Coordinates of C-alpha atoms in Angstrom, one line a residue:
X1 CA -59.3 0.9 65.5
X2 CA -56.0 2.3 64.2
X3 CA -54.9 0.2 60.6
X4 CA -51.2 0.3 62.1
X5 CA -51.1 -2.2 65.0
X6 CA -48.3 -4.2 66.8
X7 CA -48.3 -8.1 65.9
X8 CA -47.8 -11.0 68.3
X9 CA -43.8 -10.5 67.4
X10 CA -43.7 -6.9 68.0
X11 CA -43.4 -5.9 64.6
X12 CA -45.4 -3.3 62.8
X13 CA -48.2 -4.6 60.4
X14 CA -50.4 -3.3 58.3
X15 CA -54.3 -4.2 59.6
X16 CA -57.3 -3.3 57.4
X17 CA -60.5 -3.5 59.2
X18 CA -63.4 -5.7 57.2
X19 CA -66.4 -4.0 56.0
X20 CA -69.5 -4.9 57.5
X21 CA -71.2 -4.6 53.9
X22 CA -68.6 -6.3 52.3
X23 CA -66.7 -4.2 50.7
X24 CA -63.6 -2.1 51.5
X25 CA -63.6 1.7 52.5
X26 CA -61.7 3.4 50.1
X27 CA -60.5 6.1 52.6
X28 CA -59.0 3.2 54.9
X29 CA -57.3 1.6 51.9
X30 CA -56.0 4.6 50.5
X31 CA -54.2 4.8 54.3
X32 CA -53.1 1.9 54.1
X33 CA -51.4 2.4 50.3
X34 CA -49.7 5.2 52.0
X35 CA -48.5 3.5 54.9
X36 CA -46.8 0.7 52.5
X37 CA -44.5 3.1 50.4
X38 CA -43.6 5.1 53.2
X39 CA -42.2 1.8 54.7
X40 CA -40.8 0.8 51.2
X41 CA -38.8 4.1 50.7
X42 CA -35.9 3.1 52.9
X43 CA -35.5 0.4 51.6
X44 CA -35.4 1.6 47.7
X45 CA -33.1 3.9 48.4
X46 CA -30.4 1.7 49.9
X47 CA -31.2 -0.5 47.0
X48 CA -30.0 2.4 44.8
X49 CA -27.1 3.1 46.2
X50 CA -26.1 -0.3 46.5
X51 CA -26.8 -0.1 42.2
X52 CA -24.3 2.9 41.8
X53 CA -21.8 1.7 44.0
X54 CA -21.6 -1.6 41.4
X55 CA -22.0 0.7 38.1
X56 CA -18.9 2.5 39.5
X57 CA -16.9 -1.0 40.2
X58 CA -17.8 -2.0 36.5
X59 CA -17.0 1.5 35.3
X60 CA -13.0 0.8 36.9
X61 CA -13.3 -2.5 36.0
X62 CA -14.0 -1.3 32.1
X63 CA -11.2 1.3 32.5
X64 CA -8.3 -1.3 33.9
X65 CA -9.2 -3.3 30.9
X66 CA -8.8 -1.1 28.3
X67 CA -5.5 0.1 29.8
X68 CA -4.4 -3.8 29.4
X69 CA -5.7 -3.9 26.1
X70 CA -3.7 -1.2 25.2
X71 CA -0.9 -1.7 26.6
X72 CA -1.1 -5.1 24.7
X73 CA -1.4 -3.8 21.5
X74 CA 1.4 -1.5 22.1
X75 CA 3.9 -4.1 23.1
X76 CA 2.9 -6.3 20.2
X77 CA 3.7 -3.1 17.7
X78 CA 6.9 -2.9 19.6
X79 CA 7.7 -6.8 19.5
X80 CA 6.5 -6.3 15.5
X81 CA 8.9 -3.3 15.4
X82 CA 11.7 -5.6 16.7
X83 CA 11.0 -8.5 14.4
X84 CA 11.4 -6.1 11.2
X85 CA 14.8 -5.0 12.3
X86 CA 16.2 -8.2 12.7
X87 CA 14.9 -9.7 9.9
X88 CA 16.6 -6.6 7.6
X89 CA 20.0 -7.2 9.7
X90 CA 19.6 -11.3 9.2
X91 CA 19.3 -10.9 5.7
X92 CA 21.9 -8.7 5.3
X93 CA 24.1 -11.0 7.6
X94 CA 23.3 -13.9 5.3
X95 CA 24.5 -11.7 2.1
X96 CA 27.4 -11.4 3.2
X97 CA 28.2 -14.3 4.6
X98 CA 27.0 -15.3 1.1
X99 CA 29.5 -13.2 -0.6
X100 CA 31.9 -14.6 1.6
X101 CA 31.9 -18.1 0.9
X102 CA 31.9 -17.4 -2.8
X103 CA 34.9 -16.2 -2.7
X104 CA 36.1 -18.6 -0.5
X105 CA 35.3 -21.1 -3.2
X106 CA 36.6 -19.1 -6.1
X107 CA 40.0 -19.9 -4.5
X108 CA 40.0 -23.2 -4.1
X109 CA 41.9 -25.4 -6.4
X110 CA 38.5 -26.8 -8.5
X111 CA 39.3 -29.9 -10.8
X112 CA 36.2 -29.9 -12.8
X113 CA 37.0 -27.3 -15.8
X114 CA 32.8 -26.7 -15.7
X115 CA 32.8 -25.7 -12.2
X116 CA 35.6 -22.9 -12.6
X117 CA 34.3 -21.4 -15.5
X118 CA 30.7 -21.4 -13.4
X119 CA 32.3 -19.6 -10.4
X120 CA 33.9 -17.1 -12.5
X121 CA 31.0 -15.9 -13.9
X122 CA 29.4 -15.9 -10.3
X123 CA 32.4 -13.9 -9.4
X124 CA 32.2 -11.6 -12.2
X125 CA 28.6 -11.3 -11.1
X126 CA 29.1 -10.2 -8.1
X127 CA 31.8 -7.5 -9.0
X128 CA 29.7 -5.7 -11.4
X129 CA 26.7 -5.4 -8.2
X130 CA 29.7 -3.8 -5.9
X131 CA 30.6 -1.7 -8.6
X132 CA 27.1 -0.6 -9.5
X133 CA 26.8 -0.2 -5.5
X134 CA 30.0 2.2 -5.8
X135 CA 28.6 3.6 -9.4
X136 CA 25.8 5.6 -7.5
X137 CA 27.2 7.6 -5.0
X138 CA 27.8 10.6 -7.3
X139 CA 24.6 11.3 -8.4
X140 CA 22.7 10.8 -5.8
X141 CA 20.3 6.9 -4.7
X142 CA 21.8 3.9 -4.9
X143 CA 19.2 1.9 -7.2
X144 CA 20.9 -1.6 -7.0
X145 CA 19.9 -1.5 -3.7
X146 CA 16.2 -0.6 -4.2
X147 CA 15.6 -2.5 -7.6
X148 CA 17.8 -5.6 -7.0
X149 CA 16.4 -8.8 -8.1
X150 CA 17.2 -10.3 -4.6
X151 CA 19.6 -12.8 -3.0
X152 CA 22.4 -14.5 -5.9
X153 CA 21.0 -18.2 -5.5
X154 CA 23.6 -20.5 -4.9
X155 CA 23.2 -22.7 -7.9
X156 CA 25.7 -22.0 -10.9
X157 CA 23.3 -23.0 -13.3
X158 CA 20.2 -20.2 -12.3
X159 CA 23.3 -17.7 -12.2
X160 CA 24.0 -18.1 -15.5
X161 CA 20.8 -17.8 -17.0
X162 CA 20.1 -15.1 -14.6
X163 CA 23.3 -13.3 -16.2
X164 CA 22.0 -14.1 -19.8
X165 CA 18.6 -13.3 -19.6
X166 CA 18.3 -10.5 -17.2
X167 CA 19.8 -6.3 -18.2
X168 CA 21.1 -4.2 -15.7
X169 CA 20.5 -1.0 -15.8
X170 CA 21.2 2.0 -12.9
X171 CA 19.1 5.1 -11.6
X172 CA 20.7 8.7 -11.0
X173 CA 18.9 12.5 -10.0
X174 CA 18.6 14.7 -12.6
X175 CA 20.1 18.0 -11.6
X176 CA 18.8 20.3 -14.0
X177 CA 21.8 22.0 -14.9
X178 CA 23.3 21.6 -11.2
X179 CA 26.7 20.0 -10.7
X180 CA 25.8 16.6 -10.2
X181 CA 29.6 15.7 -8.9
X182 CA 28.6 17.9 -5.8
X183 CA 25.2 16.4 -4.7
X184 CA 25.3 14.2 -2.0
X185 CA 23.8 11.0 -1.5
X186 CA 23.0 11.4 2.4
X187 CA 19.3 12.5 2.8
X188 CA 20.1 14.3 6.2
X189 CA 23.3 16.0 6.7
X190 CA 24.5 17.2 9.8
X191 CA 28.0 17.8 9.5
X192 CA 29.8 20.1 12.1
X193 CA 26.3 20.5 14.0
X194 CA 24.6 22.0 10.8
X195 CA 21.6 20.2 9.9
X196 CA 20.8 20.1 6.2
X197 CA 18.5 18.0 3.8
X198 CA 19.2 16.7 0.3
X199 CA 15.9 17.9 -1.6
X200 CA 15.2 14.4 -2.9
X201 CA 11.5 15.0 -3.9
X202 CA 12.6 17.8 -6.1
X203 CA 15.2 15.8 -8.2
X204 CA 13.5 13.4 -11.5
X205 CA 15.1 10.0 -11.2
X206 CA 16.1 8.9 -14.9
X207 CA 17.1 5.1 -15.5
X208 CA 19.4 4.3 -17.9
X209 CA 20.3 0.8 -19.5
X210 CA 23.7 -0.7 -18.9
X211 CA 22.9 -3.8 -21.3
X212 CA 20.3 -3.6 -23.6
X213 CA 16.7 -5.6 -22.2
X214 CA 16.0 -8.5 -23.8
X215 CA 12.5 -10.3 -22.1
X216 CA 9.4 -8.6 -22.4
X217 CA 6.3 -9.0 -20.4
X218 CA 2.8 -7.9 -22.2
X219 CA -0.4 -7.9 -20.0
X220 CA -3.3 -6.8 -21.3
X221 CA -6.8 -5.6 -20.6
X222 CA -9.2 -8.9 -20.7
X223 CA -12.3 -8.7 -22.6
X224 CA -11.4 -6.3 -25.6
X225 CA -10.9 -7.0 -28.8
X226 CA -9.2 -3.8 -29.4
X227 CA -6.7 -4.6 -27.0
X228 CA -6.6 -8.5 -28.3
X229 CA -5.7 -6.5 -31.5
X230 CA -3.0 -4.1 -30.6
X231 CA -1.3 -6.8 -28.3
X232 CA -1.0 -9.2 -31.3
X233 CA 0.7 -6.5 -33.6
X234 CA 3.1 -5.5 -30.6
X235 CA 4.0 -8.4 -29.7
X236 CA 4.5 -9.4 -33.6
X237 CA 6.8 -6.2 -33.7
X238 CA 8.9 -6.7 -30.6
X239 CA 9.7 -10.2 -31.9
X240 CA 10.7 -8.9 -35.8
X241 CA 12.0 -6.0 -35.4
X242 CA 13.2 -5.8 -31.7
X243 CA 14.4 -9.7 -31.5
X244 CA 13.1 -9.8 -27.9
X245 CA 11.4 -12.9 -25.7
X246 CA 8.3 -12.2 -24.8
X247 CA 6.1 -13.4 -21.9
X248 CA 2.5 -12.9 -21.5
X249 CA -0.4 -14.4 -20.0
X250 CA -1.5 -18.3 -20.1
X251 CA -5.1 -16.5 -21.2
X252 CA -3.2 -14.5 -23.8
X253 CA -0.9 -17.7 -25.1
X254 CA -4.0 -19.4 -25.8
X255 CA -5.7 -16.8 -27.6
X256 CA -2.9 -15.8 -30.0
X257 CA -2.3 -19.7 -30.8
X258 CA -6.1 -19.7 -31.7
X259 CA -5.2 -16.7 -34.0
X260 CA -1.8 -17.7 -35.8
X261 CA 0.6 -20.6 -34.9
X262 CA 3.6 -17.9 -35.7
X263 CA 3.0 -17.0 -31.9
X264 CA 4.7 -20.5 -31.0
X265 CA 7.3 -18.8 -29.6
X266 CA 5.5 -17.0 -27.0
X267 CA 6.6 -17.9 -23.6
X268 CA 4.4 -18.1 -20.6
X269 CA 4.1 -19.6 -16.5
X270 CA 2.3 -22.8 -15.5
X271 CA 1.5 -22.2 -11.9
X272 CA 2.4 -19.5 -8.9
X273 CA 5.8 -20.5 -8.6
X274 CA 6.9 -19.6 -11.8
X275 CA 4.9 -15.8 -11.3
X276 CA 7.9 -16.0 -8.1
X277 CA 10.4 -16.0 -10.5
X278 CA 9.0 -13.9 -13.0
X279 CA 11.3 -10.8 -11.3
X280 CA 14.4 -12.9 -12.6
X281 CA 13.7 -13.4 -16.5
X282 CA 11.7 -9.9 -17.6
X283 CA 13.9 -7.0 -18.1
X284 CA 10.5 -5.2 -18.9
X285 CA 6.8 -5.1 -18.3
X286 CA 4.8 -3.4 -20.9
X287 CA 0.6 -3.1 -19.8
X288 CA -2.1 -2.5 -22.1
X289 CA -5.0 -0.8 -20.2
X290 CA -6.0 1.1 -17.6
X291 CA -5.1 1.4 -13.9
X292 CA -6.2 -1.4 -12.7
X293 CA -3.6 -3.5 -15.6
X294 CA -1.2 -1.6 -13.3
X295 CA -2.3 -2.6 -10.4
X296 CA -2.2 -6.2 -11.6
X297 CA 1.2 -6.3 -13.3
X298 CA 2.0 -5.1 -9.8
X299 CA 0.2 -7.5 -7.9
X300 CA 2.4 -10.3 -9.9
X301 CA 5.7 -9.4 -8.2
X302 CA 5.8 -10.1 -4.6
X303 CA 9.6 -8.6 -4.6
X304 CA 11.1 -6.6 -7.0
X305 CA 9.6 -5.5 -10.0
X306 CA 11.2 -4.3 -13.3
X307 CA 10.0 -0.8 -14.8
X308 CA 6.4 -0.8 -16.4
X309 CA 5.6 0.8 -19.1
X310 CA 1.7 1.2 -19.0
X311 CA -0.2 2.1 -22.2
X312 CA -3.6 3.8 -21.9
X313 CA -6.7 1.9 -23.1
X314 CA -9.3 2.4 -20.3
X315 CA -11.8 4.6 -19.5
X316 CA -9.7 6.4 -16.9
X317 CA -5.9 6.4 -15.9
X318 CA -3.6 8.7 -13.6
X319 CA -0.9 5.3 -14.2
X320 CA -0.8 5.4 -17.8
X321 CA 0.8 8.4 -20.0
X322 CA 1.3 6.7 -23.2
X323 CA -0.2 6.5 -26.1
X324 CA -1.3 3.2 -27.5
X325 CA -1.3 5.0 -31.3
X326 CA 2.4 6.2 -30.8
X327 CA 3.2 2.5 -29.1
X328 CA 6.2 1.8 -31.5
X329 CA 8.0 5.2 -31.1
X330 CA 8.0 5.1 -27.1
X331 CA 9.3 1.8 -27.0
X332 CA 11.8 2.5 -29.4
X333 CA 12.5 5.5 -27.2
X334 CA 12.7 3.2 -23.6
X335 CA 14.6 0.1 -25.1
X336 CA 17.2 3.0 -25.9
X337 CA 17.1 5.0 -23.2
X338 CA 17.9 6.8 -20.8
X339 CA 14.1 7.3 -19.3
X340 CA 12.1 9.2 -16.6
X341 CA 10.6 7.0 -14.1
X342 CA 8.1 7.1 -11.1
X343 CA 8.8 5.5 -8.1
X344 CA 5.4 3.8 -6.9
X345 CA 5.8 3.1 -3.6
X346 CA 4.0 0.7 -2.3
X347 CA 2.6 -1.2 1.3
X348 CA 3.2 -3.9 3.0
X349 CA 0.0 -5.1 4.8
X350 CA -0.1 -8.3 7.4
X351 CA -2.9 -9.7 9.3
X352 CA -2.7 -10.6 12.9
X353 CA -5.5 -13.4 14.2
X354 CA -6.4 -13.0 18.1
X355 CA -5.6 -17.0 17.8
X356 CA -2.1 -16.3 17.2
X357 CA 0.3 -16.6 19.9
X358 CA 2.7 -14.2 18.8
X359 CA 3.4 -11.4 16.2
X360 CA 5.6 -14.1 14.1
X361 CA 2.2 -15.9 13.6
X362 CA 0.4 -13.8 10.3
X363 CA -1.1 -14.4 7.4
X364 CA 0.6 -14.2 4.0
X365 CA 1.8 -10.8 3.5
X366 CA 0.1 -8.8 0.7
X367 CA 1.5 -5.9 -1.5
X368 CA -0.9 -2.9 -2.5
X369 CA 0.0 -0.2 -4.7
X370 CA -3.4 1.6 -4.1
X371 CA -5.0 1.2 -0.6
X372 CA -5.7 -1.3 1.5
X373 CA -9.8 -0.4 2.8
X374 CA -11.3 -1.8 6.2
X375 CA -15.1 -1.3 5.9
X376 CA -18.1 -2.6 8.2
X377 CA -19.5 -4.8 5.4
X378 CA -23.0 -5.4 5.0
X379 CA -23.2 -4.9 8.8
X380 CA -25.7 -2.1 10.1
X381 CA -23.6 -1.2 13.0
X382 CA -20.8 1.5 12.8
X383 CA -17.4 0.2 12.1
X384 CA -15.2 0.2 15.7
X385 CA -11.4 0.4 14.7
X386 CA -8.2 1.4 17.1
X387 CA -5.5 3.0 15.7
X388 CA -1.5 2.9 16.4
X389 CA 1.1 4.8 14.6
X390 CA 3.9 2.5 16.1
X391 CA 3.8 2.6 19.4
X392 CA 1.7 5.7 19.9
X393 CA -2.2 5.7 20.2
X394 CA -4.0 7.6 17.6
X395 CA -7.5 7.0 17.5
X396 CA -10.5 5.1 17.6
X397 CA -12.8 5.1 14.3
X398 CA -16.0 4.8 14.3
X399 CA -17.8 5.4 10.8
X400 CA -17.9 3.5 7.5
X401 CA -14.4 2.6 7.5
X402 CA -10.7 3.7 7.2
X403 CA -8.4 3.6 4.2
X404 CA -4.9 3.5 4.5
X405 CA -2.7 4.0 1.2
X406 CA -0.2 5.1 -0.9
X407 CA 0.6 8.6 -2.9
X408 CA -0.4 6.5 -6.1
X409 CA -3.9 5.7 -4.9
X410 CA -4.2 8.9 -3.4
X411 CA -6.4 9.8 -6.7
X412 CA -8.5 6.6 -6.2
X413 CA -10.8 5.8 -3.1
X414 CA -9.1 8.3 -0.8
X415 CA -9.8 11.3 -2.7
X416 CA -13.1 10.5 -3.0
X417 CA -13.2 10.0 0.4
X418 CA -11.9 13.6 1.0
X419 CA -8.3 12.7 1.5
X420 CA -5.8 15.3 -0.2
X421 CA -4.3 14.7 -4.0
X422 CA -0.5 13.9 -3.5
X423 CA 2.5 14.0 -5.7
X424 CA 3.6 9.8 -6.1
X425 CA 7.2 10.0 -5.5
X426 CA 6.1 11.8 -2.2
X427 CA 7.0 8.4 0.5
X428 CA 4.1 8.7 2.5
X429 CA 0.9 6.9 4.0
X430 CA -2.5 8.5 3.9
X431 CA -4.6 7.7 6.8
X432 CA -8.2 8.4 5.6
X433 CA -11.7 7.8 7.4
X434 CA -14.8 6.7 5.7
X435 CA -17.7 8.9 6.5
X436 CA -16.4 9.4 10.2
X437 CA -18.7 9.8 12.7
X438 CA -17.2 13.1 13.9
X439 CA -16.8 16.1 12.0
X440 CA -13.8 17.0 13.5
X441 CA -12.1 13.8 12.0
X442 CA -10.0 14.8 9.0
X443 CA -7.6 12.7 7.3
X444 CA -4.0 12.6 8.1
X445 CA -0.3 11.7 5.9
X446 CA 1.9 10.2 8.0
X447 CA 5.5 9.9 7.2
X448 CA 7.0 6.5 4.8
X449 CA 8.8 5.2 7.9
X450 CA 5.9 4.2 10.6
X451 CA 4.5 1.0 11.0
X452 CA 0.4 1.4 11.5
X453 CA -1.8 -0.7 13.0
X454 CA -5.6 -1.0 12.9
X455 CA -6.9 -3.3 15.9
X456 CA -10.6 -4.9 16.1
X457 CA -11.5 -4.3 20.2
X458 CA -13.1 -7.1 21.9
X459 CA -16.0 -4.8 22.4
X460 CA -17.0 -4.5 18.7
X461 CA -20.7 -4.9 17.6
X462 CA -20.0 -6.7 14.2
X463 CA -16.5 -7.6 12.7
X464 CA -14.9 -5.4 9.7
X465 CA -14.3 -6.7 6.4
X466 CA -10.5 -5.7 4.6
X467 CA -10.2 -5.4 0.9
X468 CA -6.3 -5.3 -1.0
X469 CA -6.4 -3.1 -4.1
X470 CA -10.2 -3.9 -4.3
X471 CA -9.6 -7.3 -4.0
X472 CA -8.5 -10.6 -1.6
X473 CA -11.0 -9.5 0.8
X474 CA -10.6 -10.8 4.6
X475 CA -12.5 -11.0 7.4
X476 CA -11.8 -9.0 10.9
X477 CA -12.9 -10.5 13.8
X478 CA -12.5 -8.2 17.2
X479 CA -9.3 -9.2 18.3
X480 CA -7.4 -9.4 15.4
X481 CA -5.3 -6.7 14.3
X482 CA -4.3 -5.3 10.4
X483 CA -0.2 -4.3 9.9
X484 CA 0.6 -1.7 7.3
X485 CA 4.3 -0.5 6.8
X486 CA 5.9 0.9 3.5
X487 CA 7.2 -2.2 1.5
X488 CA 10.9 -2.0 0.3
X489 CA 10.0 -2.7 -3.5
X490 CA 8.1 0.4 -5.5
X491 CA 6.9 -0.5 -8.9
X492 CA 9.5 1.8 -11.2
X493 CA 7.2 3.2 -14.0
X494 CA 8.0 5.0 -17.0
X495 CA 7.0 8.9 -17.5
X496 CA 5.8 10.3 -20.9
X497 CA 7.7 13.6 -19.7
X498 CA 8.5 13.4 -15.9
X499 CA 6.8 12.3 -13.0
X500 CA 5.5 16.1 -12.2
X501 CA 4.2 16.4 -15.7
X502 CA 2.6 13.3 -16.4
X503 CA 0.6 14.1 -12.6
X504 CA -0.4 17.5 -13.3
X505 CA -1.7 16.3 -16.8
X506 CA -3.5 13.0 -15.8
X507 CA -5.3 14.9 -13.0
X508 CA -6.4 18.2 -15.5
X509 CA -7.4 15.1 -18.3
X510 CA -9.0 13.1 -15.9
X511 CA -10.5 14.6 -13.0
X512 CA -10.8 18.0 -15.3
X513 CA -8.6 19.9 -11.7
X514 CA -9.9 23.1 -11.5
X515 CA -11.7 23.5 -14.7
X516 CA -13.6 26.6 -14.8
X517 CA -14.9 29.1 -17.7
X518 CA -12.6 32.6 -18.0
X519 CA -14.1 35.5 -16.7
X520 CA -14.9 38.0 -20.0
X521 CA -13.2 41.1 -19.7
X522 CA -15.4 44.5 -20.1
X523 CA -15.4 47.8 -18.9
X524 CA -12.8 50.1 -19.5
X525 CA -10.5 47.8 -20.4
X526 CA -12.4 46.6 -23.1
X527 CA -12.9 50.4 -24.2
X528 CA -9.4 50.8 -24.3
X529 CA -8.8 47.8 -26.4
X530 CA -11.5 48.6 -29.2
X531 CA -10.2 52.0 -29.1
X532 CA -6.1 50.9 -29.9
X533 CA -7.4 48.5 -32.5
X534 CA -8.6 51.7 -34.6
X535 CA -6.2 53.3 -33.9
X536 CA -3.9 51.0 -35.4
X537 CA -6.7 50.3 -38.3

C-alpha cells in the first residue's frame, strides 16, 4: 500500500502503515519525513516573501520619518533663527523709543527743582553714550556698543548712582605705526564692486579709561591660605593707597572680618539678584587663581562684564598672565591706563525640552566661556547626537560625545580631545567629537555667526548628559534638543603684553608647545669652528 493516499474529502494525506511487530519501519517513516517538507516548501516560501515585502514597508516607513523629523528640526532652527532677530530689533526699538521719551520729558516745564536737576544728568548721560558711539569710528570697533552696561533704567535715582559709581572707558585698534585716521570701521567693504576686508584679527584692541575706576571686585581661589593672604594685603592696598570700593565674596567678607574688623568696609551681595546687578557698580574685576577663578568671575555676569584682570595662582593657566609677586605694579599700571585686552568670546547655550510647544519655551539660558560638553554618562551605549549648523544638516555623532566651544577653551577639553589650538580673539565655534566612532570624523571651526544645534532622536538607546564649563549638568532625553550661538557679551581681559604674546607664552609655559632638545652640531662645521677659534687664539 502506497503511504500517500486520497482521503474521504479528496485531499492528499499522509498514511503510515502499522507494523505488525509493533514498531515502525524506519524506511517507511523516513518517506514519509520526506513527503511532509516537500509539501511544507511552498508554503515557507510564500511565508518569506510575504516577511520581505513587510521589512521593505517598515524600511519606507523608517525613511518617511526621519525626513519628518528633520524637516522638524530644521524649521524649529529657522523659527529659533527668526526669534533672535526680532528680539535684537525689539530691543533696539525699545531704546530708542527710550531715548525718545527722555527727551520728551527733558522739555517739559518740571516744577519739582529735584526732578530737573535728575533729568539733566539723565540727559547728560545719554549725550556722553552718543558721543562715545560717534568717538569710535576712527579707529576702528565701536566698544560702547559691545561693553555697554545695558538699557538706562528709567528711575532717576539708579541713574545717578550708576553715573557716580560706574567709569567709562572706550576701546580703539592699535595700528602699529599705521595711520589710524584712515582705517575703517566696516569689516567688509565693497565699494564700487571691489570687495575688501578690514584685517580685524590682526589689530591689538587697547582700552583706555575716560574716568578713573573706582569699585573693585576681588574673587579668589577657595581653600588656600596663600591666596587668603595675598587677597587680605590687596585688598588693604587698594583701600589705602588707591581709595577704591571693593566687593568680594560673602565667603571672603566673612573670613576677613574673622581676621581684622578694619575690613568693615568691605562691600558684598546677599542673594542672586544683587550678582544681576553686579555689571552696574564694578568698574573692575580683579581674580586671584587659576582658570577656573576666570571661568567663575565669568559665570557671575549674565550680561556684560567689566575687564578682568586675572592673577596667576594655580597649578595651570592659559587666562592668567600676571604675576601675583608684581601685583601692585600692574595694577598701578591698569588703573592708569591705557591697557591691552583679550576679547573672550563667549556662548550662549539654551535647552529645548520635546515637552515644549514651541522654540520660545527653554530653559534658562547659560553663558560658557570654555565649552559646553554632551557626553553619554554612565550609559554603556554609544552616544546618538544630530547635528544642525542652522538650517543645514551636518551630522549624526555617534561616540563618547561632542564638545562645542569657544577659542578660549580651545586649550582645555577640546584639545585634548584632538581639536586644533586657536588664537582667542579668533570669533569662532569649535565643533569637536569625543572618541567618534569613525575615523574619518575630524573636528570642524565653524564661523562666530551660526546658530548650532545638537538634537537627541527619538531612536536613542540611552539619553545624553550636558555639562556648562564643567558644571550645571542637565539631562538629554531623545527629543530634546541643545542651542548654541555666540553670546553678544565677551569677557574683556587684560594682557601682560598683548593678546598674541601672552598666547604663545602660556601655551610654551604650560603645555611646554613644541619643546624638543637642539640637535648638536658636528662634522665639518664643527672642524671649522675649532679651527677659527685658534686662529683667533
Amino acid at each position: 500500500m502506497s503511504p500517500i493516499q486520497l482521503n474521504s474529502n479528496g485531499n492528499t494525506g499522509v498514511s503510515c502503515p502499522q507494523p505488525e511487530n509493533g514498531f515502525t519501519d524506519s524506511v517507511s517513516l523516513f518517506s514519509s519525513e520526506k513527503t511532509v517538507q516537500e509539501l511544507l516548501q511552498p508554503a515557507i516560501e510564500g511565508m518569506d516573501d510575504h516577511l520581505v515585502e513587510f521589512s521593505e514597508a517598515l524600511r519606507t516607513v523608517a525613511k518617511a520619518l526621519r525626513r519628518a523629523a528633520e524637516g522638524k528640526a530644521s524649521a524649529q532652527a529657522e523659527a529659533a533663527e527668526w526669534k533672535r532677530k526680532y528680539e535684537l530689533e525689539q530691543a533696539r526699538n525699545m531704546w530708542q523709543k527710550h531715548k525718545e521719551l527722555s527727551a520728551e520729558e527733558h522739555n517739559c516745564n518740571l516744577q519739582s527743582s529735584r526732578i530737573a536737576e535728575s533729568n539733566r544728568q539723565q540727559e547728560a548721560l545719554y549725550q556722553a553714550n552718543d558721543q562715545s558711539l560717534k568717538c569710535c569710528g576712527k579707529n576702528g570697533i565701536c566698544t560702547h556698543e559691545v561693553l555697554r552696561d545695558g538699557e538706562a533704567d528709567s528711575d532717576s535715582e539708579s541713574v545717578k548712582n550708576r553715573m557716580t559709581k560706574k567709569a567709562s572707558f572706550k576701546l580703539s585698534w592699535d595700528c602699529k605705526g599705521e595711520n589710524c585716521n584712515q582705517y575703517k570701521h566696516d569689516v567688509v567693504s565693497f565699494a564700487r564692486g571691489n570687495i575688501t576686508t578690514a584685517e580685524r584679527s590682526s589689530k591689538q584692541i587697547s582700552l583706555k579709561w575716560e574716568t578713573s575706576p573706582r569699585t573693585v571686585l576681588v574673587l579668589t581661589k577657595p581653600n588656600s591660605t596663600s591666596v587668603r593672604i595675598l587677597c587680605s594685603e590687596m585688598i588693604r592696598w587698594l583701600k589705602e593707597q588707591k581709595k577704591l570700593d571693593v566687593f568680594v565674596e560673602p565667603r571672603v567678607r566673612s573670613e576677613l572680618l574673622i581676621e581684622s574688623s578694619f575690613f568693615n568696609f568691605v562691600q558684598t551681595w546677599e542673594d542672586d539678584n544683587d550678582v544681576l546687578l553686579l555689571h552696574t557698580k564694578v568698574d573692575l574685576v580683579v581674580t586671584l587663581g587659576g582658570d577656573g577663578t576666570v571661568l567663575w568671575a565669568a559665570s557671575l555676569f549674565k550680561g556684560p562684564a567689566p575687564p578682568v584682570v586675572p592673577f596667576s595662582l594655580g597649578s595651570l593657566g592659559f587666562m592668567t598672565p600676571f604675576y601675583s609677586e608684581h601685583y601692585k605694579e600692574s595694577l598701578d599700571s591698569i588703573l592708569q591706563g591705557p591697557i591691552s585686552i583679550t576679547l573672550r568670546h563667549r556662548l550662549l547655550c539654551r535647552i529645548i525640552r520635546e515637552s515644549a510647544k514651541n522654540e520660545l519655551e527653554t530653559e534658562e539660558q547659560i553663558l560658557v566661556l570654555n565649552e559646553v560638553t554632551i557626553d553619554r554618562g554612565i550609559s554603556s551605549f554609544l552616544t546618538n547626537l544630530e547635528c544642525y549648523c542652522d538650517h543645514n544638516f551636518v551630522t549624526s555623532v555617534q561616540g563618547d560625545g561632542l564638545i562645542l566651544c569657544t577659542t578660549s577653551g580651545s586649550t582645555a577639553y577640546s584639545l585634548a580631545a584632538g581639536g586644533s589650538m586657536v588664537h582667542p580673539q579668533v570669533p569662532g565655534i569649535l565643533f569637536t567629537p569625543i572618541c567618534p566612532h569613525s575615523l574619518s570624523f575630524r573636528p570642524l571651526i565653524f564661523p562666530e555667526y551660526v546658530t548650532l544645534r545638537v538634537q537627541m532622536p527619538f531612536g536613542s538607546r540611552s539619553p545624553a548628559w550636558a555639562s556648562f564649563d564643567g558644571k550645571g549638568r542637565k539631562k538629554l532625553e531623545p527629543g530634546d534638543a541643545l542651542l548654541c550661538s555666540m553670546a553678544p557679551w565677551p569677557v574683556p581681559t587684560a594682557c601682560q603684553v598683548d593678546s598674541t604674546s601672552d598666547f604663545l607664552d602660556s601655551i610654551r609655559e604650560g603645555l611646554h608647545w613644541n619643546l624638543r632638545k637642539i640637535q648638536s652640531t658636528d662634522g665639518p662645521v664643527k672642524a671649522y669652528l675649532e679651527e677659527e677659534h685658534e686662529v683667533k687664539g
